[in-house]
Amino acid sequence: MTKLCGLRERKKQQTRAALVDAALALFEAKGFEAATVEEIAATAEVSPRTFFRYFAAKEAVLLAVHDGEFDRVVAAIEQGATLAEAILGTLGDDHEQFRRVQELVAHTPALLATFLERSVEQERRLVDLLLPAAADERQVLRTRLLVAATYAALRVAIESWLTTPGSDCAQHVRDALAMLEQGLVVTG
Amino acid sequence: MTKLCGLRERKKQQTRAALVDAALALFEAKGFEAATVEEIAATAEVSPRTFFRYFAAKEAVLLAVHDGEFDRVVAAIEQGATLAEAILGTLGDDHEQFRRVQELVAHTPALLATFLERSVEQERRLVDLLLPAAADERQVLRTRLLVAATYAALRVAIESWLTTPGSDCAQHVRDALAMLEQGLVVTG
DNA sequence: ACGCCAAGTGGCAGTCTGTGCCACTTTGGC
DNA sequence: GCCAAAGTGGCACAGACTGCCACTTGGCGT
């Protein structure tokens, strides 16, 4: 965990938050590609050089927003929760920042690409986590498929949620997962 | 289809192919990010400016390799094939260029991101194609889920295929789709 | 055979992302 | 208070990509 004792560490978190806020606002105001790192840094009162010390790339600012949520999913699984339970659990307290980011992602191909790639990384970690120590080949495949399909369902659910004003995100996810579990007619 | 009558058109296809070959070879030799557009263009005996007239971005060279295959999937569906049939149909004649590209994608996060984004675009087109004119909300959701899950299975299958030397790609895909159809235990 | 038009190309200047390096300030431990 | 370490800014630079303009060349009518 991050220490919050020193002044140094507090300033860092503060700068980080300022960068995220600035980026989110600017992306929403003028679009992801039109907003430059220079502007974001200026808004957060920091040099562009420093921006890249906090985030490896322009897109990474938004990635950072959700990292905490994934950690909670991992934690839940480590305590014995199923994948579905873990995901649904973190969706409860909807930070509206989550919606803002997802809205941006849905409208910006470059951001979508970044997020999908991050999803694959997360999928790999989850597979390792869910897999028993000694698993046969078939078990591995089944788990990979489970996680990948769950993420696919999550993505479909979020899209559906974004286009349905006032709806509950968790409910969309539950519906999608239920459909998945009951078995898709792949041949239809 | 592309006309092949004129000399002009032939030269264009030739340049395009030269760029693809050069890019593929250079990416394999020194890695995607280490290979510069300048080098690729030079190898294909063309100016860097011209490279970007053929491909919108450095990654797009590899995207182009698979565009033809997706068109075949679309064509098959328009002639009444199911999604699974259409996909398995195009996988038969395995161009080894397909494997080379997938190998690169698997090892290069930036390429993976681009390909996943392209996958989402393809998914959207397939959903429109598979959906009857008047479909209720539930039908739409089910179709989106079907396509997204199928692509997830495809991705898992390809990964599995790449890491199993000498195996048949189509067989991996069939196995994955079968698992999907029989219903995943989401709560496991 | 000639010449015109449009398509294709190259070069150049310029923007933006991202990185390495070095000097400078600040913080936390002693 | 002093010193190493952490954090920051500025600079120079590479590489991806774009707009613009001048130039060449293939297609085509006459």
CSV table of C-alpha atoms (C1' of nucleotides) in Angstrom, one decimal, chain B residues 8 12 47 49-50 53-54, chain C residues 6-12:
chain,number,residue,atom,x,y,z
B,8,ARG,CA,-1.4,2.3,-62.6
B,12,LYS,CA,-0.3,0.4,-56.6
B,47,SER,CA,9.2,7.8,-49.5
B,49,ARG,CA,5.3,10.3,-47.0
B,50,THR,CA,3.9,7.6,-49.4
B,53,ARG,CA,-0.8,7.4,-48.1
B,54,TYR,CA,-1.2,3.6,-48.1
C,6,DA,C1',-6.1,13.4,-62.7
C,7,DA,C1',-3.8,10.3,-59.8
C,8,DG,C1',0.3,9.2,-57.5
C,9,DT,C1',4.6,10.7,-55.5
C,10,DG,C1',8.4,13.3,-53.0
C,11,DG,C1',10.1,16.8,-50.1
C,12,DC,C1',9.6,20.1,-46.6
